[in-house]
Amino acid sequence: MDTSAFFDRAPTLFPGDPQDTDPIDPYWDQVKADVTGFTSSNELAMLNLAAEIMPADEAYLEVGTFKGRSMCGTVRDNSDKVFYAMENFLEFGMAGQEARAELMDNLAKYGKGADVRLLEGDCFALMAQKGIIDRPVGVYFYDGEHTLLAHYLALAVVEPLLADEALVLVDDATWPVVQRAHRLFLERHPGWTIDATWDAKSDDDPRWANGLHALTFRRTGPTVLKGRDEWLRRYQVHLQNRLNRVAWKAATKFPGVMKFGARIIMGRSRAIEQKQD
Ligand SMILES: C[S@@+](CC[C@H](N)C(=O)[O-])C[C@H]1O[C@@H](n2cnc3c(N)ncnc32)[C@H](O)[C@@H]1O
C-alpha cells in the first residue's frame, strides 16, 4: 500500500483542513443517517479513500463491524478489492442474531458486488490463525474493544498479517487510553509511525466521533508474535474475553449499575479534553 498516496489525497476530499471541515461528497452523511453505528462522515470518507488506494492484491481488514456502517462506506466503488470484517457480536448487549441480520441487510444494500468476508469471533483469536486472511493486509481499521491491552494487542497481533507497507487507522484514538497503548507499543516495536491525527474536540464530536489516528507500518524484518506479546494475547483470549462476556451479560440485566461502574473505572481514560477553536 502506497501510504503516502493516501496522505497526499486525503485533504482533497474536504473543502479545507480535514480537521475542521466536512467532506465535499454528501454521500457519507446518507450512509451515516441510514446505517446505525458510530463512524462519522469524515471517517467514512477516509476509510473509503484508503480502500480505493489499496492495491487489489492486498486485503482490507476491519475489526469491530457492528451493524456495518464503517464497512458500508468503505466498500463504495471498491468492488475489485477484498474486505475482511471481524466481529464477535458481544458489545452493546447485542443479540447476536439480530445484529448479524441488520449487518447483512446493510451490506446487501450498500455493498452490492463487494467481496466482504465476515469472520465471526474474537479478533485476537482469529488474527492469530494461520491463513485466515488470503493476502497481506494493506489497510487495517481497528474499531473493536477499547481497553489499554486491547489497543496494544490490536497492533501487536495484526503486525504479522500486514503488508510490508500498510496503513493502520484506529478509531476513538483521541481517548487517552488509546494514545497510551500506542506509546507503549511504538516504544517496543520498530517500523511504526503516527502520521495523521484527526482528533475529536468533544465526546462523540459530530465531525471526528472520538478521533481517528492514521499510522504507517513499514516492515523492518520478519515478525512473529512471541514472548510477552503472545502471552498478553493468550491472557486476552482465554481470560479477559470470559470476563467481558460476564460483564456484557450483567450490563444487559443491570444497565444502571454497570453504567455507573464503567464511568468510575474508565471515565478518565476515555475523557476528551474540550478544546477551544
Ligand atoms: C464501536 S463498535 C464498531 C462500530 C462500527 N465500526 C461502525 O461503524 O458503526 C465496536 C464493535 O467491536 C466489536 N468487538 C469488540 N471486541 C471485539 C473482539 N475482541 N473481536 C471482535 N469484535 C469485537 C463489538 O462487538 C462491537 O460491535
Short mmCIF file of N, CA and C in Angstrom, two decimals, residues 105-241:
data_model
loop_
_atom_site.label_atom_id
_atom_site.label_comp_id
_atom_site.label_asym_id
_atom_site.label_seq_id
_atom_site.Cartn_x
_atom_site.Cartn_y
_atom_site.Cartn_z
N ASP A 105 -28.24 -7.06 6.05
CA ASP A 105 -29.15 -6.20 5.27
C ASP A 105 -28.42 -4.95 4.79
N ASN A 106 -27.65 -4.35 5.69
CA ASN A 106 -26.94 -3.12 5.32
C ASN A 106 -25.90 -3.39 4.23
N LEU A 107 -25.22 -4.52 4.35
CA LEU A 107 -24.20 -4.84 3.33
C LEU A 107 -24.86 -5.16 2.00
N ALA A 108 -26.05 -5.79 2.06
CA ALA A 108 -26.74 -6.10 0.81
C ALA A 108 -27.12 -4.80 0.10
N LYS A 109 -27.45 -3.77 0.87
CA LYS A 109 -27.87 -2.51 0.28
C LYS A 109 -26.66 -1.69 -0.20
N TYR A 110 -25.65 -1.57 0.64
CA TYR A 110 -24.53 -0.66 0.33
C TYR A 110 -23.32 -1.37 -0.27
N GLY A 111 -23.28 -2.69 -0.15
CA GLY A 111 -22.07 -3.40 -0.59
C GLY A 111 -22.31 -4.30 -1.78
N LYS A 112 -23.28 -3.93 -2.63
CA LYS A 112 -23.59 -4.78 -3.80
C LYS A 112 -22.33 -5.01 -4.63
N GLY A 113 -22.02 -6.27 -4.89
CA GLY A 113 -20.86 -6.59 -5.72
C GLY A 113 -19.54 -6.58 -4.96
N ALA A 114 -19.58 -6.15 -3.70
CA ALA A 114 -18.32 -6.08 -2.93
C ALA A 114 -18.01 -7.44 -2.31
N ASP A 115 -16.74 -7.75 -2.23
CA ASP A 115 -16.30 -9.03 -1.67
C ASP A 115 -15.98 -8.82 -0.18
N VAL A 116 -17.04 -8.93 0.65
CA VAL A 116 -16.87 -8.74 2.09
C VAL A 116 -16.95 -10.10 2.77
N ARG A 117 -15.91 -10.46 3.50
CA ARG A 117 -15.85 -11.78 4.15
C ARG A 117 -15.95 -11.58 5.66
N LEU A 118 -17.09 -11.97 6.21
CA LEU A 118 -17.30 -11.79 7.66
C LEU A 118 -16.66 -12.95 8.41
N LEU A 119 -15.77 -12.62 9.34
CA LEU A 119 -15.16 -13.63 10.20
C LEU A 119 -15.70 -13.39 11.60
N GLU A 120 -16.55 -14.29 12.03
CA GLU A 120 -17.24 -14.08 13.30
C GLU A 120 -16.45 -14.71 14.45
N GLY A 121 -16.16 -13.92 15.47
CA GLY A 121 -15.42 -14.43 16.61
C GLY A 121 -14.53 -13.36 17.19
N ASP A 122 -13.69 -13.77 18.10
CA ASP A 122 -12.81 -12.82 18.77
C ASP A 122 -11.61 -12.49 17.87
N CYS A 123 -11.40 -11.20 17.65
CA CYS A 123 -10.36 -10.80 16.68
C CYS A 123 -8.97 -11.26 17.11
N PHE A 124 -8.71 -11.31 18.43
CA PHE A 124 -7.35 -11.66 18.87
C PHE A 124 -7.10 -13.16 18.72
N ALA A 125 -8.17 -13.94 18.67
CA ALA A 125 -8.02 -15.37 18.35
C ALA A 125 -7.96 -15.54 16.83
N LEU A 126 -8.85 -14.84 16.12
CA LEU A 126 -8.91 -15.00 14.65
C LEU A 126 -7.61 -14.58 13.97
N MET A 127 -7.10 -13.40 14.38
CA MET A 127 -5.92 -12.86 13.67
C MET A 127 -4.69 -13.76 13.83
N ALA A 128 -4.68 -14.58 14.89
CA ALA A 128 -3.52 -15.46 15.13
C ALA A 128 -3.64 -16.79 14.39
N GLN A 129 -4.80 -17.00 13.72
CA GLN A 129 -4.98 -18.27 12.99
C GLN A 129 -4.25 -18.23 11.65
N LYS A 130 -3.42 -19.20 11.42
CA LYS A 130 -2.64 -19.23 10.16
C LYS A 130 -3.56 -19.26 8.94
N GLY A 131 -3.28 -18.45 7.95
CA GLY A 131 -4.00 -18.48 6.68
C GLY A 131 -5.40 -17.87 6.74
N ILE A 132 -5.73 -17.18 7.84
CA ILE A 132 -7.09 -16.64 7.99
C ILE A 132 -7.39 -15.57 6.94
N ILE A 133 -6.35 -14.83 6.54
CA ILE A 133 -6.50 -13.79 5.51
C ILE A 133 -5.66 -14.26 4.32
N ASP A 134 -6.25 -14.20 3.12
CA ASP A 134 -5.58 -14.85 1.98
C ASP A 134 -4.53 -14.00 1.29
N ARG A 135 -4.26 -12.81 1.79
CA ARG A 135 -3.24 -11.94 1.19
C ARG A 135 -2.78 -10.92 2.24
N PRO A 136 -1.66 -10.25 2.00
CA PRO A 136 -1.19 -9.29 3.01
C PRO A 136 -2.21 -8.16 3.22
N VAL A 137 -2.31 -7.72 4.45
CA VAL A 137 -3.28 -6.66 4.78
C VAL A 137 -2.65 -5.29 4.49
N GLY A 138 -3.23 -4.58 3.51
CA GLY A 138 -2.70 -3.26 3.14
C GLY A 138 -3.31 -2.15 3.96
N VAL A 139 -4.60 -2.35 4.35
CA VAL A 139 -5.27 -1.36 5.20
C VAL A 139 -5.95 -2.10 6.35
N TYR A 140 -5.74 -1.59 7.54
CA TYR A 140 -6.32 -2.20 8.75
C TYR A 140 -7.05 -1.09 9.50
N PHE A 141 -8.34 -1.32 9.76
CA PHE A 141 -9.13 -0.35 10.55
C PHE A 141 -9.52 -1.03 11.84
N TYR A 142 -9.06 -0.50 12.97
CA TYR A 142 -9.40 -1.11 14.26
C TYR A 142 -10.45 -0.25 14.96
N ASP A 143 -11.61 -0.88 15.23
CA ASP A 143 -12.70 -0.20 15.95
C ASP A 143 -13.35 -1.21 16.89
N GLY A 144 -12.50 -2.04 17.54
CA GLY A 144 -13.02 -3.07 18.45
C GLY A 144 -13.00 -2.60 19.88
N GLU A 145 -12.66 -3.50 20.79
CA GLU A 145 -12.67 -3.18 22.22
C GLU A 145 -11.66 -2.06 22.53
N HIS A 146 -12.04 -1.19 23.48
CA HIS A 146 -11.19 -0.01 23.73
C HIS A 146 -10.59 -0.02 25.13
N THR A 147 -9.79 -1.03 25.44
CA THR A 147 -9.02 -1.00 26.69
C THR A 147 -7.55 -0.84 26.31
N LEU A 148 -6.72 -0.59 27.32
CA LEU A 148 -5.29 -0.42 27.07
C LEU A 148 -4.72 -1.68 26.41
N LEU A 149 -5.04 -2.84 27.00
CA LEU A 149 -4.50 -4.09 26.47
C LEU A 149 -5.03 -4.36 25.06
N ALA A 150 -6.33 -4.14 24.85
CA ALA A 150 -6.91 -4.42 23.52
C ALA A 150 -6.24 -3.55 22.46
N HIS A 151 -5.99 -2.27 22.77
CA HIS A 151 -5.38 -1.40 21.76
C HIS A 151 -3.91 -1.75 21.52
N TYR A 152 -3.22 -2.20 22.55
CA TYR A 152 -1.83 -2.66 22.37
C TYR A 152 -1.84 -3.90 21.47
N LEU A 153 -2.71 -4.85 21.82
CA LEU A 153 -2.78 -6.09 21.03
C LEU A 153 -3.30 -5.85 19.62
N ALA A 154 -4.14 -4.83 19.47
CA ALA A 154 -4.70 -4.53 18.14
C ALA A 154 -3.56 -4.31 17.14
N LEU A 155 -2.45 -3.73 17.60
CA LEU A 155 -1.30 -3.53 16.72
C LEU A 155 -0.38 -4.75 16.73
N ALA A 156 -0.14 -5.31 17.92
CA ALA A 156 0.80 -6.43 18.03
C ALA A 156 0.33 -7.64 17.23
N VAL A 157 -0.95 -7.96 17.36
CA VAL A 157 -1.44 -9.21 16.76
C VAL A 157 -1.59 -9.09 15.24
N VAL A 158 -1.85 -7.87 14.77
CA VAL A 158 -2.03 -7.72 13.32
C VAL A 158 -0.69 -7.64 12.58
N GLU A 159 0.36 -7.23 13.28
CA GLU A 159 1.63 -6.94 12.57
C GLU A 159 2.08 -8.06 11.63
N PRO A 160 2.06 -9.33 12.04
CA PRO A 160 2.50 -10.37 11.10
C PRO A 160 1.63 -10.47 9.84
N LEU A 161 0.39 -9.98 9.92
CA LEU A 161 -0.52 -10.08 8.77
C LEU A 161 -0.35 -8.91 7.79
N LEU A 162 0.34 -7.86 8.23
CA LEU A 162 0.38 -6.64 7.42
C LEU A 162 1.30 -6.78 6.20
N ALA A 163 0.97 -6.02 5.16
CA ALA A 163 1.85 -5.91 4.00
C ALA A 163 3.14 -5.21 4.45
N ASP A 164 4.17 -5.24 3.63
CA ASP A 164 5.45 -4.63 4.03
C ASP A 164 5.30 -3.14 4.27
N GLU A 165 4.33 -2.52 3.56
CA GLU A 165 3.96 -1.14 3.89
C GLU A 165 2.43 -1.15 4.04
N ALA A 166 1.95 -0.70 5.17
CA ALA A 166 0.50 -0.77 5.41
C ALA A 166 0.02 0.48 6.13
N LEU A 167 -1.27 0.77 5.90
CA LEU A 167 -1.92 1.89 6.57
C LEU A 167 -2.80 1.34 7.69
N VAL A 168 -2.65 1.90 8.88
CA VAL A 168 -3.42 1.42 10.03
C VAL A 168 -4.23 2.60 10.58
N LEU A 169 -5.55 2.45 10.56
CA LEU A 169 -6.44 3.52 11.03
C LEU A 169 -7.09 3.06 12.32
N VAL A 170 -7.01 3.90 13.34
CA VAL A 170 -7.52 3.50 14.66
C VAL A 170 -8.59 4.49 15.10
N ASP A 171 -9.76 3.95 15.41
CA ASP A 171 -10.87 4.81 15.83
C ASP A 171 -10.79 5.07 17.34
N ASP A 172 -11.48 6.11 17.78
CA ASP A 172 -11.53 6.51 19.19
C ASP A 172 -10.15 6.87 19.73
N ALA A 173 -9.28 7.31 18.83
CA ALA A 173 -7.87 7.50 19.20
C ALA A 173 -7.61 8.80 19.96
N THR A 174 -8.64 9.65 20.11
CA THR A 174 -8.43 10.83 20.95
C THR A 174 -8.46 10.43 22.42
N TRP A 175 -9.03 9.28 22.71
CA TRP A 175 -9.09 8.84 24.11
C TRP A 175 -7.69 8.59 24.64
N PRO A 176 -7.39 9.10 25.84
CA PRO A 176 -6.05 8.89 26.42
C PRO A 176 -5.63 7.42 26.45
N VAL A 177 -6.59 6.51 26.69
CA VAL A 177 -6.22 5.09 26.80
C VAL A 177 -5.64 4.56 25.48
N VAL A 178 -6.15 5.06 24.36
CA VAL A 178 -5.67 4.60 23.05
C VAL A 178 -4.25 5.16 22.81
N GLN A 179 -4.08 6.43 23.12
CA GLN A 179 -2.76 7.04 22.88
C GLN A 179 -1.70 6.40 23.78
N ARG A 180 -2.08 6.03 24.99
CA ARG A 180 -1.13 5.38 25.90
C ARG A 180 -0.73 4.01 25.33
N ALA A 181 -1.73 3.28 24.83
CA ALA A 181 -1.43 1.97 24.23
C ALA A 181 -0.49 2.13 23.03
N HIS A 182 -0.74 3.15 22.21
CA HIS A 182 0.12 3.36 21.04
C HIS A 182 1.54 3.71 21.48
N ARG A 183 1.66 4.56 22.51
CA ARG A 183 3.01 4.93 23.01
C ARG A 183 3.75 3.68 23.46
N LEU A 184 3.06 2.86 24.27
CA LEU A 184 3.69 1.64 24.80
C LEU A 184 4.12 0.72 23.67
N PHE A 185 3.25 0.59 22.68
CA PHE A 185 3.53 -0.33 21.57
C PHE A 185 4.68 0.20 20.70
N LEU A 186 4.61 1.47 20.34
CA LEU A 186 5.62 2.03 19.43
C LEU A 186 7.02 2.07 20.06
N GLU A 187 7.07 2.22 21.38
CA GLU A 187 8.38 2.20 22.07
C GLU A 187 9.07 0.85 21.90
N ARG A 188 8.28 -0.19 21.75
CA ARG A 188 8.83 -1.55 21.75
C ARG A 188 8.89 -2.20 20.37
N HIS A 189 8.31 -1.55 19.35
CA HIS A 189 8.24 -2.20 18.04
C HIS A 189 8.72 -1.24 16.95
N PRO A 190 9.74 -1.65 16.16
CA PRO A 190 10.23 -0.76 15.10
C PRO A 190 9.28 -0.77 13.89
N GLY A 191 9.39 0.27 13.06
CA GLY A 191 8.68 0.26 11.78
C GLY A 191 7.36 1.02 11.81
N TRP A 192 6.97 1.53 12.98
CA TRP A 192 5.66 2.19 13.09
C TRP A 192 5.82 3.69 13.28
N THR A 193 4.95 4.46 12.61
CA THR A 193 4.90 5.91 12.86
C THR A 193 3.43 6.34 12.90
N ILE A 194 3.19 7.42 13.64
CA ILE A 194 1.83 8.01 13.65
C ILE A 194 1.90 9.20 12.71
N ASP A 195 1.13 9.16 11.62
CA ASP A 195 1.32 10.17 10.58
C ASP A 195 0.21 11.20 10.47
N ALA A 196 -0.97 10.90 10.99
CA ALA A 196 -2.03 11.91 10.99
C ALA A 196 -2.93 11.66 12.19
N THR A 197 -3.37 12.73 12.81
CA THR A 197 -4.28 12.60 13.97
C THR A 197 -5.43 13.57 13.75
N TRP A 198 -6.59 13.02 13.44
CA TRP A 198 -7.79 13.85 13.30
C TRP A 198 -8.56 13.69 14.60
N ASP A 199 -8.42 14.67 15.48
CA ASP A 199 -8.92 14.48 16.84
C ASP A 199 -10.31 15.05 17.06
N ALA A 200 -10.99 14.44 18.04
CA ALA A 200 -12.31 14.93 18.46
C ALA A 200 -12.11 16.13 19.38
N LYS A 201 -13.02 17.10 19.25
CA LYS A 201 -12.93 18.27 20.14
C LYS A 201 -13.77 18.06 21.38
N SER A 202 -14.69 17.09 21.33
CA SER A 202 -15.52 16.77 22.49
C SER A 202 -15.96 15.31 22.32
N ASP A 203 -16.58 14.74 23.35
CA ASP A 203 -17.07 13.36 23.24
C ASP A 203 -18.04 13.26 22.07
N ASP A 204 -17.90 12.21 21.27
CA ASP A 204 -18.78 11.99 20.12
C ASP A 204 -18.93 13.24 19.25
N ASP A 205 -17.82 13.86 18.99
CA ASP A 205 -17.74 15.02 18.10
C ASP A 205 -18.40 14.65 16.77
N PRO A 206 -19.37 15.43 16.26
CA PRO A 206 -20.05 15.04 15.03
C PRO A 206 -19.08 14.90 13.85
N ARG A 207 -17.94 15.61 13.91
CA ARG A 207 -17.02 15.55 12.76
C ARG A 207 -16.08 14.34 12.82
N TRP A 208 -15.51 14.08 13.98
CA TRP A 208 -14.49 13.02 14.06
C TRP A 208 -14.82 11.98 15.12
N ALA A 209 -16.10 11.86 15.51
CA ALA A 209 -16.52 10.89 16.54
C ALA A 209 -15.58 11.02 17.75
N ASN A 210 -14.84 9.97 18.10
CA ASN A 210 -13.86 10.11 19.19
C ASN A 210 -12.43 10.12 18.66
N GLY A 211 -12.29 10.57 17.42
CA GLY A 211 -10.94 10.75 16.85
C GLY A 211 -10.46 9.58 16.02
N LEU A 212 -9.76 9.90 14.93
CA LEU A 212 -9.19 8.87 14.06
C LEU A 212 -7.70 9.16 13.89
N HIS A 213 -6.85 8.18 14.22
CA HIS A 213 -5.41 8.35 14.01
C HIS A 213 -4.95 7.40 12.90
N ALA A 214 -4.03 7.91 12.08
CA ALA A 214 -3.52 7.11 10.95
C ALA A 214 -2.05 6.78 11.21
N LEU A 215 -1.75 5.50 11.25
CA LEU A 215 -0.38 5.04 11.48
C LEU A 215 0.12 4.36 10.21
N THR A 216 1.44 4.43 10.03
CA THR A 216 2.05 3.70 8.91
C THR A 216 2.94 2.62 9.49
N PHE A 217 2.88 1.44 8.87
CA PHE A 217 3.81 0.36 9.24
C PHE A 217 4.69 0.05 8.06
N ARG A 218 5.99 0.04 8.29
CA ARG A 218 6.96 -0.40 7.25
C ARG A 218 7.80 -1.50 7.86
N ARG A 219 7.71 -2.68 7.25
CA ARG A 219 8.39 -3.83 7.85
C ARG A 219 9.91 -3.66 7.81
N THR A 220 10.53 -3.93 8.97
CA THR A 220 11.99 -3.83 9.04
C THR A 220 12.62 -5.22 9.14
N GLY A 221 11.79 -6.24 9.30
CA GLY A 221 12.28 -7.62 9.41
C GLY A 221 11.08 -8.51 9.60
N PRO A 222 11.28 -9.84 9.58
CA PRO A 222 10.13 -10.73 9.75
C PRO A 222 9.50 -10.57 11.15
N THR A 223 8.17 -10.63 11.23
CA THR A 223 7.52 -10.52 12.55
C THR A 223 6.82 -11.82 12.89
N VAL A 224 7.09 -12.30 14.08
CA VAL A 224 6.36 -13.46 14.61
C VAL A 224 5.88 -13.04 15.99
N LEU A 225 4.62 -13.35 16.29
CA LEU A 225 4.10 -12.98 17.60
C LEU A 225 4.65 -13.98 18.62
N LYS A 226 5.46 -13.48 19.57
CA LYS A 226 6.03 -14.41 20.55
C LYS A 226 6.32 -13.67 21.86
N GLY A 227 6.82 -14.41 22.83
CA GLY A 227 7.23 -13.82 24.10
C GLY A 227 6.10 -13.08 24.78
N ARG A 228 6.42 -11.88 25.30
CA ARG A 228 5.46 -11.10 26.08
C ARG A 228 4.15 -10.85 25.32
N ASP A 229 4.28 -10.48 24.02
CA ASP A 229 3.08 -10.13 23.26
C ASP A 229 2.16 -11.34 23.10
N GLU A 230 2.74 -12.52 22.89
CA GLU A 230 1.92 -13.73 22.73
C GLU A 230 1.25 -14.09 24.07
N TRP A 231 1.97 -13.88 25.18
CA TRP A 231 1.35 -14.16 26.49
C TRP A 231 0.19 -13.20 26.77
N LEU A 232 0.40 -11.95 26.39
CA LEU A 232 -0.69 -10.97 26.58
C LEU A 232 -1.89 -11.36 25.73
N ARG A 233 -1.63 -11.81 24.50
CA ARG A 233 -2.73 -12.23 23.61
C ARG A 233 -3.49 -13.41 24.24
N ARG A 234 -2.73 -14.38 24.78
CA ARG A 234 -3.40 -15.54 25.39
C ARG A 234 -4.24 -15.13 26.59
N TYR A 235 -3.71 -14.19 27.38
CA TYR A 235 -4.49 -13.70 28.53
C TYR A 235 -5.81 -13.09 28.02
N GLN A 236 -5.71 -12.25 26.98
CA GLN A 236 -6.90 -11.57 26.44
C GLN A 236 -7.92 -12.59 25.92
N VAL A 237 -7.42 -13.59 25.17
CA VAL A 237 -8.33 -14.54 24.52
C VAL A 237 -8.94 -15.50 25.54
N HIS A 238 -8.14 -15.97 26.49
CA HIS A 238 -8.63 -17.03 27.36
C HIS A 238 -9.25 -16.52 28.65
N LEU A 239 -8.82 -15.36 29.14
CA LEU A 239 -9.36 -14.89 30.42
C LEU A 239 -10.20 -13.62 30.27
N GLN A 240 -9.59 -12.59 29.66
CA GLN A 240 -10.27 -11.30 29.58
C GLN A 240 -11.59 -11.42 28.80
N ASN A 241 -11.58 -12.21 27.74
CA ASN A 241 -12.81 -12.36 26.95
C ASN A 241 -13.93 -12.95 27.78
#
